[in-house]
CSV table of C-alpha atoms and ligand atoms in Angstrom, one decimal:
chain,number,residue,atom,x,y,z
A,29,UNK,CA,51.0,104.8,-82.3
A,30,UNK,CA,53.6,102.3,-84.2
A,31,UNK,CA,52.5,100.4,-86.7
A,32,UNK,CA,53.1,97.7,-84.5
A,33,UNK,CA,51.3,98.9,-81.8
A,34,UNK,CA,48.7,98.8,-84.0
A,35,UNK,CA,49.1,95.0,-84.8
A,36,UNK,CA,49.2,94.0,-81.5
A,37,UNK,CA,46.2,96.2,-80.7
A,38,UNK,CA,44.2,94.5,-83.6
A,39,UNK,CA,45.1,91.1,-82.5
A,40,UNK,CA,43.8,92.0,-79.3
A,41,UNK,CA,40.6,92.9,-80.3
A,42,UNK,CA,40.1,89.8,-83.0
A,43,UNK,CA,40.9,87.9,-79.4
A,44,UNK,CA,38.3,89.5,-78.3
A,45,UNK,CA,35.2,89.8,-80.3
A,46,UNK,CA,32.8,87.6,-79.8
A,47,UNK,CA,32.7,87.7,-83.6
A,48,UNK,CA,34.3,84.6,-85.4
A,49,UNK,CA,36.0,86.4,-87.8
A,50,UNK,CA,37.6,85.2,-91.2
A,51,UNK,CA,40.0,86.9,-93.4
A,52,UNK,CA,40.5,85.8,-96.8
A,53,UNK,CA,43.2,87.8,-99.6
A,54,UNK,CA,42.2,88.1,-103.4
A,55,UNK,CA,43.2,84.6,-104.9
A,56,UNK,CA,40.6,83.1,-101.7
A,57,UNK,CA,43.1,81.8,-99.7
A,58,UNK,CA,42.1,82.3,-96.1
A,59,UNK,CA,45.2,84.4,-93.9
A,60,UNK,CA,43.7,85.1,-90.7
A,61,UNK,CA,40.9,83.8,-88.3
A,62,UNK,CA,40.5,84.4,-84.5
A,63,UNK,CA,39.6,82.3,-81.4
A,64,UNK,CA,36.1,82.8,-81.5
A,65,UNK,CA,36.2,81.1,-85.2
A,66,UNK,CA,37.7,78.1,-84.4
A,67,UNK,CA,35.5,77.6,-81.1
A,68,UNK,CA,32.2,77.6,-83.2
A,69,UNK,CA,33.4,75.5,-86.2
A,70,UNK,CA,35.7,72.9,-83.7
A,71,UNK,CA,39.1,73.8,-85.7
A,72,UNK,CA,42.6,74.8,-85.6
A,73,UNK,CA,43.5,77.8,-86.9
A,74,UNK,CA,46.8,76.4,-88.4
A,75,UNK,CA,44.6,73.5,-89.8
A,76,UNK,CA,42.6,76.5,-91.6
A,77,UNK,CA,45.8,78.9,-92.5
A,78,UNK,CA,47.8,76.3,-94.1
A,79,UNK,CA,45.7,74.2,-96.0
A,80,UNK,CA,44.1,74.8,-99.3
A,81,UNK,CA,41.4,76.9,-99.9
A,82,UNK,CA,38.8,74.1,-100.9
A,83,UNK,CA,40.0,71.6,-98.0
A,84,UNK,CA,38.5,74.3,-95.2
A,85,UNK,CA,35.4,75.0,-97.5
A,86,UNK,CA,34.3,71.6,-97.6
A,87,UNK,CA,35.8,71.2,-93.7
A,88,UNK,CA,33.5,74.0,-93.0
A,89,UNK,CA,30.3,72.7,-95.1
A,90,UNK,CA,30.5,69.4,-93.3
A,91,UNK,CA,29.9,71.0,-90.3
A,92,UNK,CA,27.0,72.5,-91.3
A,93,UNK,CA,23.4,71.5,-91.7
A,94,UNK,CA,22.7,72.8,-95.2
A,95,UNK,CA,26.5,71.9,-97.1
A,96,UNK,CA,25.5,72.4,-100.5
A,97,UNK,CA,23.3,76.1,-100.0
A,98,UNK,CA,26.9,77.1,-97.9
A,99,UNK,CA,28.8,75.9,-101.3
A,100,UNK,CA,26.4,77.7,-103.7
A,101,UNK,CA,26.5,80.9,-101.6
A,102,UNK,CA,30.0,81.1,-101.7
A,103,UNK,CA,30.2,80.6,-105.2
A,104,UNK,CA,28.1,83.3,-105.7
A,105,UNK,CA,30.1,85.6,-103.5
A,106,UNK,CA,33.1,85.3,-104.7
A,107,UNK,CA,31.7,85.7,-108.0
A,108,UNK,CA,31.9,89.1,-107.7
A,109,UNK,CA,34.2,90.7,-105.3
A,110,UNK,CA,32.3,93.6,-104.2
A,111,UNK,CA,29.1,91.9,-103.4
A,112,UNK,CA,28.0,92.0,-99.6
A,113,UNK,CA,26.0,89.5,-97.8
A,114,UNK,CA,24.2,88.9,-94.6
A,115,UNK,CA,22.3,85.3,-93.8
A,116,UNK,CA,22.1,82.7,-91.3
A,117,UNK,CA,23.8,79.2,-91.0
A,118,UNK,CA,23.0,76.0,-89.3
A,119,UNK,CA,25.7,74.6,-87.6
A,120,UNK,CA,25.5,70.9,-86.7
A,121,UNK,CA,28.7,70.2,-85.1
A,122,UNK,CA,30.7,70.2,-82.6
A,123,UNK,CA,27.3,72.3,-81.2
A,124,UNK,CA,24.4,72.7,-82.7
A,125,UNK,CA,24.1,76.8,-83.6
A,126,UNK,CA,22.4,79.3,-85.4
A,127,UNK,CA,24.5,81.7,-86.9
A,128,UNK,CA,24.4,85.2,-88.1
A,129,UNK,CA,26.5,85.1,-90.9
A,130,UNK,CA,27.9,88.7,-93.0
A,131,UNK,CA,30.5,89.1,-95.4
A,132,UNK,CA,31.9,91.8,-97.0
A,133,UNK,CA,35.2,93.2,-99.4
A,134,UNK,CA,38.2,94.5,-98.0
A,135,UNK,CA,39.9,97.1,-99.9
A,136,UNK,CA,43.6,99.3,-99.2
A,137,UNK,CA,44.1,102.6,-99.0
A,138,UNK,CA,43.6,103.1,-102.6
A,139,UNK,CA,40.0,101.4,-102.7
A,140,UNK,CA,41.3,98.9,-104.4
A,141,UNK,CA,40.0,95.1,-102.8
A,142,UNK,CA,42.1,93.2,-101.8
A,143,UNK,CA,40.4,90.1,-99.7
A,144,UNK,CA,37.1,89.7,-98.6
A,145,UNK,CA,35.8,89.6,-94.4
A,146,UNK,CA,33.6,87.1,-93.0
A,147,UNK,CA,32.2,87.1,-89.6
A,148,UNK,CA,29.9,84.7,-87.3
A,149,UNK,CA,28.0,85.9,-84.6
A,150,UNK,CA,26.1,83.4,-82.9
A,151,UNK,CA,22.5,83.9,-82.5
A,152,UNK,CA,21.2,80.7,-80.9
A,153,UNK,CA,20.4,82.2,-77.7
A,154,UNK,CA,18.8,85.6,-78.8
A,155,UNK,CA,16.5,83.0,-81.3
A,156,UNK,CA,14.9,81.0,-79.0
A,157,UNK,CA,13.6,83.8,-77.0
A,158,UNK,CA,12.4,85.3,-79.8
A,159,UNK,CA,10.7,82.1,-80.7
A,160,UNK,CA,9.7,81.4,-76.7
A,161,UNK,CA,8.1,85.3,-76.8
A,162,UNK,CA,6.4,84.2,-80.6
A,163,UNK,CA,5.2,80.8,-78.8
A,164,UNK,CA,3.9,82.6,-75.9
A,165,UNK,CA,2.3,85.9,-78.1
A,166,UNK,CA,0.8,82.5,-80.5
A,167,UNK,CA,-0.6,81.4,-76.9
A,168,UNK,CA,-1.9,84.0,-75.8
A,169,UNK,CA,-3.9,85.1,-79.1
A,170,UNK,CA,-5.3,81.7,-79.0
A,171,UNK,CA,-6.3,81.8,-75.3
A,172,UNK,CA,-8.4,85.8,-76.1
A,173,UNK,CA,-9.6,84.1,-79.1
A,174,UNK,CA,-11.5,80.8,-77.2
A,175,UNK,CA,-12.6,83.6,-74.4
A,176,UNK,CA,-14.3,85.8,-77.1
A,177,UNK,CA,-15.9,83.0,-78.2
A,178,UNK,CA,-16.6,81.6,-75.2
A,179,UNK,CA,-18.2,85.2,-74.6
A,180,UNK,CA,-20.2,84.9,-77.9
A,181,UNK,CA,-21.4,82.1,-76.6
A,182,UNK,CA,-22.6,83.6,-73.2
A,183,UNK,CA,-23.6,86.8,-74.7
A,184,UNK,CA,-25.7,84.7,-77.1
A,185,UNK,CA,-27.4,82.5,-73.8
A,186,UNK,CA,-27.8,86.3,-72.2
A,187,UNK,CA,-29.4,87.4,-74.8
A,188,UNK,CA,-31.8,84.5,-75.3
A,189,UNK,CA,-33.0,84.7,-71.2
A,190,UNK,CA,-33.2,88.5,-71.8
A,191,UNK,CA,-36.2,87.9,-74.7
A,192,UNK,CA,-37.6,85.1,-72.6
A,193,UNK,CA,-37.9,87.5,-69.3
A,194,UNK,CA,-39.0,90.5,-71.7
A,195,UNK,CA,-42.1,88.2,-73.1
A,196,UNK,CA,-42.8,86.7,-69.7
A,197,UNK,CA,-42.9,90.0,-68.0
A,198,UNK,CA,-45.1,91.2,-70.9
A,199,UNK,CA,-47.3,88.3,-70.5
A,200,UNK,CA,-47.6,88.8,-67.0
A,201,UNK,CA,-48.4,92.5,-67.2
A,202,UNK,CA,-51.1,91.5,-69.6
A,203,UNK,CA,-52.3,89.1,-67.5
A,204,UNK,CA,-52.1,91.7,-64.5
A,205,UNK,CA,-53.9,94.2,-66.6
A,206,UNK,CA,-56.6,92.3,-67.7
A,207,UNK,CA,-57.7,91.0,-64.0
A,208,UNK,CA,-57.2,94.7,-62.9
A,209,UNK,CA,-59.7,95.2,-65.6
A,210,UNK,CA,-62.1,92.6,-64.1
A,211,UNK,CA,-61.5,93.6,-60.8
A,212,UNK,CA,-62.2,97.0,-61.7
A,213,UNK,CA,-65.5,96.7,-63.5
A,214,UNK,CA,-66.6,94.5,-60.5
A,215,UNK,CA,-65.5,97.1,-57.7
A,216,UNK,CA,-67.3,99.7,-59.8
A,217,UNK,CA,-70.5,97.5,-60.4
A,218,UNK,CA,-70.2,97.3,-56.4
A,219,UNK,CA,-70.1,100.7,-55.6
A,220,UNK,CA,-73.0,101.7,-58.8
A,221,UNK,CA,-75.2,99.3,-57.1
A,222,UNK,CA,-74.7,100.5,-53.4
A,223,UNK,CA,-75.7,103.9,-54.5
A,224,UNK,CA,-78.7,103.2,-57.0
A,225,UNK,CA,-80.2,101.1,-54.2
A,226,UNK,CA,-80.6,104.0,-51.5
A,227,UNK,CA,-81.5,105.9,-54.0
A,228,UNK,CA,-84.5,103.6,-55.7
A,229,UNK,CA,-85.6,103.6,-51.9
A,230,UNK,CA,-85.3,107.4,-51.8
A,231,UNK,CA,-87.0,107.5,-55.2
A,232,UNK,CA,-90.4,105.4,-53.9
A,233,UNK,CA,-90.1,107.6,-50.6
A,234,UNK,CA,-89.9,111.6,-52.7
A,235,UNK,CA,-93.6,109.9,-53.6
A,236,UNK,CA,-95.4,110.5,-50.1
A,237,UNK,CA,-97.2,113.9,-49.5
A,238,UNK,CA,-95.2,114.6,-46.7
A,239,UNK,CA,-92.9,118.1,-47.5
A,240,UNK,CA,-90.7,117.7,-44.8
A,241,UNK,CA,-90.1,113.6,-45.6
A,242,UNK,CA,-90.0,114.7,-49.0
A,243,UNK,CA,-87.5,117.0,-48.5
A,244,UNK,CA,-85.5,114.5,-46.6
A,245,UNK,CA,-85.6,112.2,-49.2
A,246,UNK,CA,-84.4,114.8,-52.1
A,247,UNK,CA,-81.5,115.7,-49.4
A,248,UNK,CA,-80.9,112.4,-49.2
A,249,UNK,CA,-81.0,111.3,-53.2
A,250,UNK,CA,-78.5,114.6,-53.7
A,251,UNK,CA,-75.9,112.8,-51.5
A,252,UNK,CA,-76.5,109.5,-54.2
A,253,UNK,CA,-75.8,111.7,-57.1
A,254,UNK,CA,-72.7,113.1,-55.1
A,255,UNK,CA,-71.5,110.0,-54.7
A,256,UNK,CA,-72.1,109.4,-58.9
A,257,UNK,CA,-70.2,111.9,-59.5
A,258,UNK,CA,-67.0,110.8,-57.6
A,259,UNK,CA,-67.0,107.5,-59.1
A,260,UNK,CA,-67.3,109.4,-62.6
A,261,UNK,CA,-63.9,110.9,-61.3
A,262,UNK,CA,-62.3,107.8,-60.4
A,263,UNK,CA,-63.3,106.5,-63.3
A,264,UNK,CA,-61.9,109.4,-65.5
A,265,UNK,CA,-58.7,109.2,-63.4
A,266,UNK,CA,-58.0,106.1,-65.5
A,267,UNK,CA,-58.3,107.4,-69.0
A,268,UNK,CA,-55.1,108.6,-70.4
A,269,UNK,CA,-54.2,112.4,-69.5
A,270,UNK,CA,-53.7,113.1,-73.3
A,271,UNK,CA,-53.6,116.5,-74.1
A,272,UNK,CA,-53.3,118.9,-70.8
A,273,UNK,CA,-55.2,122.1,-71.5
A,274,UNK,CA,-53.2,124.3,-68.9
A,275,UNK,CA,-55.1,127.5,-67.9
A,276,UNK,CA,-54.1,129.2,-65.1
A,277,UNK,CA,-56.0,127.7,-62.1
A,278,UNK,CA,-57.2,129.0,-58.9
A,279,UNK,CA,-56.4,126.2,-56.5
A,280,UNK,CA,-58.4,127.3,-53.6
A,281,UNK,CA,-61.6,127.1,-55.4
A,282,UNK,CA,-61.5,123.9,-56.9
A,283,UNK,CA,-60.0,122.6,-53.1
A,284,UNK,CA,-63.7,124.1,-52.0
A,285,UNK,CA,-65.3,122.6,-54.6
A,286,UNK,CA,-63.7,118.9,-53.9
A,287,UNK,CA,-64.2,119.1,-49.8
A,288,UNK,CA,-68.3,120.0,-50.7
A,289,UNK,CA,-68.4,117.2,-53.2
A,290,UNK,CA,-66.6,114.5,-50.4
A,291,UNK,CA,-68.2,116.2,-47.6
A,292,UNK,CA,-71.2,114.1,-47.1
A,293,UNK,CA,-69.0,111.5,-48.0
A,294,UNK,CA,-66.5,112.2,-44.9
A,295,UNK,CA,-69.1,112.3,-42.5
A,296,UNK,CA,-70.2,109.1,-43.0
A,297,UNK,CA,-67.0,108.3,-42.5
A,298,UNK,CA,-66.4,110.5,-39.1
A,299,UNK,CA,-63.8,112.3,-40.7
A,300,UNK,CA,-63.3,116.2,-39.9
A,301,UNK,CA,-62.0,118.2,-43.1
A,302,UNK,CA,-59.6,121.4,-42.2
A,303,UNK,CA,-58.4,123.4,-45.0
A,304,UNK,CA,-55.9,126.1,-44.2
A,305,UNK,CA,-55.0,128.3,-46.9
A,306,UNK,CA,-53.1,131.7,-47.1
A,307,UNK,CA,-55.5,133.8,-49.3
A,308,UNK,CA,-55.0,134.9,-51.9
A,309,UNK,CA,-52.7,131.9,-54.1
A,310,UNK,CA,-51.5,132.9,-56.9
A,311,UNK,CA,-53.4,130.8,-59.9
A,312,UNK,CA,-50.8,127.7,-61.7
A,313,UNK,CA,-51.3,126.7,-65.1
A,314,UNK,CA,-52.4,123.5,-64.6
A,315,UNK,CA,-55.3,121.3,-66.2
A,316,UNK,CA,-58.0,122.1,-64.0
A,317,UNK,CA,-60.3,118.5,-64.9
A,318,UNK,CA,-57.0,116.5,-64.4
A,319,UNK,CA,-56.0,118.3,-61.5
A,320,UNK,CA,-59.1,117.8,-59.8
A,321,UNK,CA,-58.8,113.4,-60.3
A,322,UNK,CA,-55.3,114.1,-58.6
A,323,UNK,CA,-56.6,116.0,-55.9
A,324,UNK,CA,-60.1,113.8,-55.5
A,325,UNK,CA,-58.0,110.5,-55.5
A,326,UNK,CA,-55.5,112.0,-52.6
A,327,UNK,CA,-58.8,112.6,-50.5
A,328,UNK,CA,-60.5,109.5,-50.8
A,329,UNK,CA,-57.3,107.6,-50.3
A,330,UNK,CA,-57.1,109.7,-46.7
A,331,UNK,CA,-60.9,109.3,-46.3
A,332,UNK,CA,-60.6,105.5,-46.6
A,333,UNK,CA,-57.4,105.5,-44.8
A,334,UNK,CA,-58.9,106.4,-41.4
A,335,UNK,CA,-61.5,103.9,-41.8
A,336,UNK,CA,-59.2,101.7,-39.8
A,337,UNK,CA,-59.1,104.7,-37.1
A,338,UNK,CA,-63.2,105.2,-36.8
A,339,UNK,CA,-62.4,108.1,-38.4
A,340,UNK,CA,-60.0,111.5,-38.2
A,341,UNK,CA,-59.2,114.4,-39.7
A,342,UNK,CA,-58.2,115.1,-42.7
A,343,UNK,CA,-56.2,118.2,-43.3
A,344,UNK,CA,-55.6,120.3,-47.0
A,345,UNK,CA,-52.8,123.3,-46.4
A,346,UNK,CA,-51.8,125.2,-49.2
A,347,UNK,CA,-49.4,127.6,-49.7
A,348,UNK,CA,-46.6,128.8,-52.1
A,349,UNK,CA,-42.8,126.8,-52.2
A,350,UNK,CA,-39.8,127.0,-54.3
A,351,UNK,CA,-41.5,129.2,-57.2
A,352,UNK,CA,-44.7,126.5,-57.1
A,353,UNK,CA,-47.9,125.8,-55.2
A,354,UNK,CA,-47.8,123.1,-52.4
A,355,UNK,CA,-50.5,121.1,-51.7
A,356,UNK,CA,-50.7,118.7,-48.8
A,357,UNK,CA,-53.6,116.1,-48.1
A,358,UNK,CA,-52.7,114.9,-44.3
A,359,UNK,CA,-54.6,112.2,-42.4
A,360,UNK,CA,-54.7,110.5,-39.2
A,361,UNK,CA,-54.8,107.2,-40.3
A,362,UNK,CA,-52.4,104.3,-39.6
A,363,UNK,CA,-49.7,105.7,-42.0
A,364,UNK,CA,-48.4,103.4,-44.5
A,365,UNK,CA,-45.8,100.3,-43.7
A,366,UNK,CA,-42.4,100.5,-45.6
A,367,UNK,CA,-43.3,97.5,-47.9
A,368,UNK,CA,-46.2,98.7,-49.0
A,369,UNK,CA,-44.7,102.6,-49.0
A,370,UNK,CA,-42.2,101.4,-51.9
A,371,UNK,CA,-45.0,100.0,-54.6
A,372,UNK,CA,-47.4,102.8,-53.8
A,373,UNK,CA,-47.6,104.7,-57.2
A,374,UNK,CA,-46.9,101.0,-58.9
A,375,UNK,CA,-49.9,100.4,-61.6
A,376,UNK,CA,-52.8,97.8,-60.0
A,377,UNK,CA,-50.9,98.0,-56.7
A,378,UNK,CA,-53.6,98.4,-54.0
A,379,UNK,CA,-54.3,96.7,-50.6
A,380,UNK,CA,-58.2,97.8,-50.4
A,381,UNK,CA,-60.2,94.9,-51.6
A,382,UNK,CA,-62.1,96.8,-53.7
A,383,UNK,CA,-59.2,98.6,-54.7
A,384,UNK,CA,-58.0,98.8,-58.4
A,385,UNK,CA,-54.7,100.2,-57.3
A,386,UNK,CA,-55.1,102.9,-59.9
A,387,UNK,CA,-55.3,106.0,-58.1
A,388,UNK,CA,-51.9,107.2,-57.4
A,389,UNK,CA,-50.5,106.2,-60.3
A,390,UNK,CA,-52.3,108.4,-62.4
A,391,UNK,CA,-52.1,111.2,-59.9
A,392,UNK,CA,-47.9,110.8,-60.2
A,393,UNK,CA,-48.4,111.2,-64.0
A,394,UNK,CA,-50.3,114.0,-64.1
A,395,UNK,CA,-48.1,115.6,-61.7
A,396,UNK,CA,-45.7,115.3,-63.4
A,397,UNK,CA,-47.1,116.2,-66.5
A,398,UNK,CA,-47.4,119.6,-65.3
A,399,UNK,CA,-43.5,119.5,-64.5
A,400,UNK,CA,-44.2,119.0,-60.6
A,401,UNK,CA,-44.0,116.3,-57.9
A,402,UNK,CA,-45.8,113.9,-55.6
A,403,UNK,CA,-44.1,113.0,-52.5
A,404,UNK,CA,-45.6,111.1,-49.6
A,405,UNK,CA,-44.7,111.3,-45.3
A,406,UNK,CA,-45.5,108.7,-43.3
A,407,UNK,CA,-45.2,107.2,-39.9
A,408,UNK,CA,-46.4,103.6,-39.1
A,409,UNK,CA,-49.5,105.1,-36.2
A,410,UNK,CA,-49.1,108.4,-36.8
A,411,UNK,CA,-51.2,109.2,-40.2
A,412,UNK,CA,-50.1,109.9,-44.3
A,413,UNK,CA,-49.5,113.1,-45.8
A,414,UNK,CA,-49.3,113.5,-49.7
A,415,UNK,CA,-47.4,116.3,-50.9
A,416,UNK,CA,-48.3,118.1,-54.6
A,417,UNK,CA,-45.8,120.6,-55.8
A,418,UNK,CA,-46.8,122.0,-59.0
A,419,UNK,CA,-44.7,125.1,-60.7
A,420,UNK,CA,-46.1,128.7,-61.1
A,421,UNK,CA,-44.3,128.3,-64.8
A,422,UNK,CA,-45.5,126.2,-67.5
A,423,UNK,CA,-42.6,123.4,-68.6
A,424,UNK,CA,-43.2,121.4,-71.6
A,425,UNK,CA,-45.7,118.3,-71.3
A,426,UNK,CA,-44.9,115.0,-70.6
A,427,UNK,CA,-47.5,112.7,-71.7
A,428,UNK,CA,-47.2,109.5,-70.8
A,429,UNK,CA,-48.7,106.3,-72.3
A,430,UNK,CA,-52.5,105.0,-71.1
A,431,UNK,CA,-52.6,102.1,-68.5
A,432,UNK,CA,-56.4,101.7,-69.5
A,433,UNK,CA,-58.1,103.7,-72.1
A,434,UNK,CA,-62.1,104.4,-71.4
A,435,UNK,CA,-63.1,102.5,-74.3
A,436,UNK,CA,-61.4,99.3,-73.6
A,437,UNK,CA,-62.8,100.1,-69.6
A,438,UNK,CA,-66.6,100.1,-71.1
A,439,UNK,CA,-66.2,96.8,-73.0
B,1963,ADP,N1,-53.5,108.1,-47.2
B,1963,ADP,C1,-53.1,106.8,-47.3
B,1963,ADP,N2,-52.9,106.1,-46.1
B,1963,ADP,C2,-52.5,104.9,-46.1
B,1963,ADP,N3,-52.4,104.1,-47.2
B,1963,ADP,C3,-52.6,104.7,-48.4
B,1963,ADP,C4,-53.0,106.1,-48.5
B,1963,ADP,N4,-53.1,106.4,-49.8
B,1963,ADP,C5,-52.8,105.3,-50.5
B,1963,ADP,N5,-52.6,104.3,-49.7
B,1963,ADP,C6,-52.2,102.9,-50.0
B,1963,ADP,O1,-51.8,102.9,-51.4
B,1963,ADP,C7,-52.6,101.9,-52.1
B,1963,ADP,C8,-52.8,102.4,-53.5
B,1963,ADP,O2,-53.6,103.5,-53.6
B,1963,ADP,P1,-54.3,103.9,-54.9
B,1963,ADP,O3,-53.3,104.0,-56.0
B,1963,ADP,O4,-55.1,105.1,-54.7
B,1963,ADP,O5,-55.2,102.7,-55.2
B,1963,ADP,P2,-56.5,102.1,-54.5
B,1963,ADP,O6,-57.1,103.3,-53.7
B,1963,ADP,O7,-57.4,101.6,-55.6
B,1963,ADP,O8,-56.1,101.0,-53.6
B,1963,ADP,C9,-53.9,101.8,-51.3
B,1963,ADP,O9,-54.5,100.5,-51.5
B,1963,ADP,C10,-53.3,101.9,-49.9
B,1963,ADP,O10,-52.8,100.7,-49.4
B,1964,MG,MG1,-57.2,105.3,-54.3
């Protein structure tokens, strides 16, 4: 390539740039400036090439918004030559622009300098959508800071109603608990009273001379303290099942021992009791006192069931499942309607006037105290039954917290 190739290849590119480009030789006298130049400042390049250095310098300040800083920083360029620079202007005229402004030495081939470069790029553009993308970032901070405090706000609120509802259901519970109290002592004063009035009767009748009337009487006065007895378990059923002393039970014998004790009981009642069991079951560690208030509860609860049938039967089957014993208490009562199906092992939840809604709630935590499960099988007209799954292996205790302790019951 000529040199003069070159030169035309040069002027090509100052044609160009989008640049404004300034070249200025040693003594400051400016030699060469391109299109783009004279666009942004609104001059002629002949105006700028021909006249004196400090005519286009204070041409060029007018132009801008801040004339004296554009004097100052030129002075302090051109104080010494090597120094390079890169700022912004404010041009005012012929358009208001921002400009990116850099200026730097130009040396020969030698290094030595011999002018100095200046260049304008305008910026305006590329600014304000910086700035638009700043105003909107500003924005949006603003608008995630209301909404977290808006949300302090709410969570504040939330968290007010959530102390309110947590005393009010408290309230309520204690309120609940201490009428299930009441309720209690009175459906217990109810049922001490029905027995100790046969048997004050049975009492004045053992005094005849008669052996076979006295022997009737004694019968009958056995079937009162029966009756003592399973309100003694109802009544224990209640007190917390604190410590379980697990020894390995024999199932069958204490069902045997349950079906004697409501046997006289059931008959009143005109309810049959089958028991099948597969003999002989292996023993589960299980509790045997706590076992018995589950399995006692479960019978009078099918007992009292088929009052509303005249009667029934009442069927225990036992037998082994899944590594644990099974118990089932069926009856042939009415069965139990969804509603009341979903609160049945609720505390206080009963529908027996003189219920105290007691009964399977404690038998679901001692069940699961000894690591098994409760589950009931209904159908609305076709009868109840309660299943008791209980493992062969020991698993650690879960006990739970008392609904009613015995001492606040005897207050
Ligand atoms: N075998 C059953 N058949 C029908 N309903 C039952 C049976 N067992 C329990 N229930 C219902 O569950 C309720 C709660 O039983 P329970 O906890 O033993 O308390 P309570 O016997 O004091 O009512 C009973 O009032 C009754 O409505
Ligand atoms: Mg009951």
């Amino acid at each position: 390539m000529t040199e003069n190739d070159e030169l035309l290849l040069l002027r090509a590119l100052l044609r160009a740039s989008d640049y404004g480009v300034l070249l200025s030789d040693a003594s400051r006298r400016d030699q060469l400036c391109n299109r783009r130049f004279c666009e942004m400042f609104g001059l002629e390049s002949v105006d700028i090439l021909q006249a004196q250095p400090e005519y286009v310098r204070l041409h060029l300040a007018a132009r801008l918004k801040d004339p004296e800083g554009f004097l100052q920083t030129l002075n302090f360029v051109y104080a010494d030559p090597e120094r390079v620079l890169e700022d912004e202007v404010e041009l005012m005229a012929p358009k208001r622009r921002l400009l990116r402004r850099y200026t730097t030495p130009v040396t020969d081939q030698q290094g030595d300098i011999i002018g100095r470069l200046w260049t304008f790029l305008d910026i305006t553009r590329t600014r304000s959508t910086e700035e638009k993308v700043r105003a909107q970032a500003a924005q949006l901070k603003e608008q995630a800071r209301q909404l977290a405090a808006a949300l302090k706000v709410v969570t504040g609120r939330l968290d007010k109603v959530e102390n309110t509802l947590t005393q009010t259901q408290q309230q309520l519970f204690e309120t609940e608990k201490l009428s299930a109290v009441g309720l209690l002592a009175a459906s217990v004063a109810h049922d001490i009273r029905n027995i100790l009035t046969p048997l004050t009767i049975e009492l004045t009748l053992a005094d005849q001379n008669d052996p076979a009337a006295r022997a009737e009487s004694l019968h009958a006065m056995r079937r009162q303290v029966d009756s003592l007895s399973l309100l003694t378990h109802r009544l224990l059923a209640l007190a917390k099942p604190d410590t379980l002393e697990r020894v390995p039970t024999d199932v069958c014998a204490l069902v045997s021992r349950i079906i004697k004790l409501v046997q006289a009981q059931a008959a009143l009642e005109n309810v049959e009791i089958v028991c099948v069991a597969p003999s002989p079951l292996p023993p589960v560690p299980a509790d045997p006192v706590q076992l018995d208030q589950v399995l006692v509860n479960l019978v009078l609860n099918a007992v009292q069931a088929m009052r509303a049938t005249d009667g029934g039967t009442l069927t225990l089957t036992l037998d082994t499942h899944n590594a644990g014993l099974r118990i089932r208490v069926a009856d042939t009562g009415l069965g139990i309607l969804p509603h009341i199906r979903k609160r049945l092992f609720d505390p206080f939840f009963t529908t027996r006037p003189d219920g105290a809604g007691l009964g399977l709630f404690s038998c679901r935590r001692i069940v699961q105290a000894h690591g098994g499960t409760i589950q009931v099988r209904t159908r609305p007209g076709g009868g109840s039954q309660f299943t008791t799954w209980l493992p062969f292996l020991a698993t650690p205790i879960d006990s739970g917290e008392p609904i009613l302790s015995p001492e606040k019951y005897y207050l």
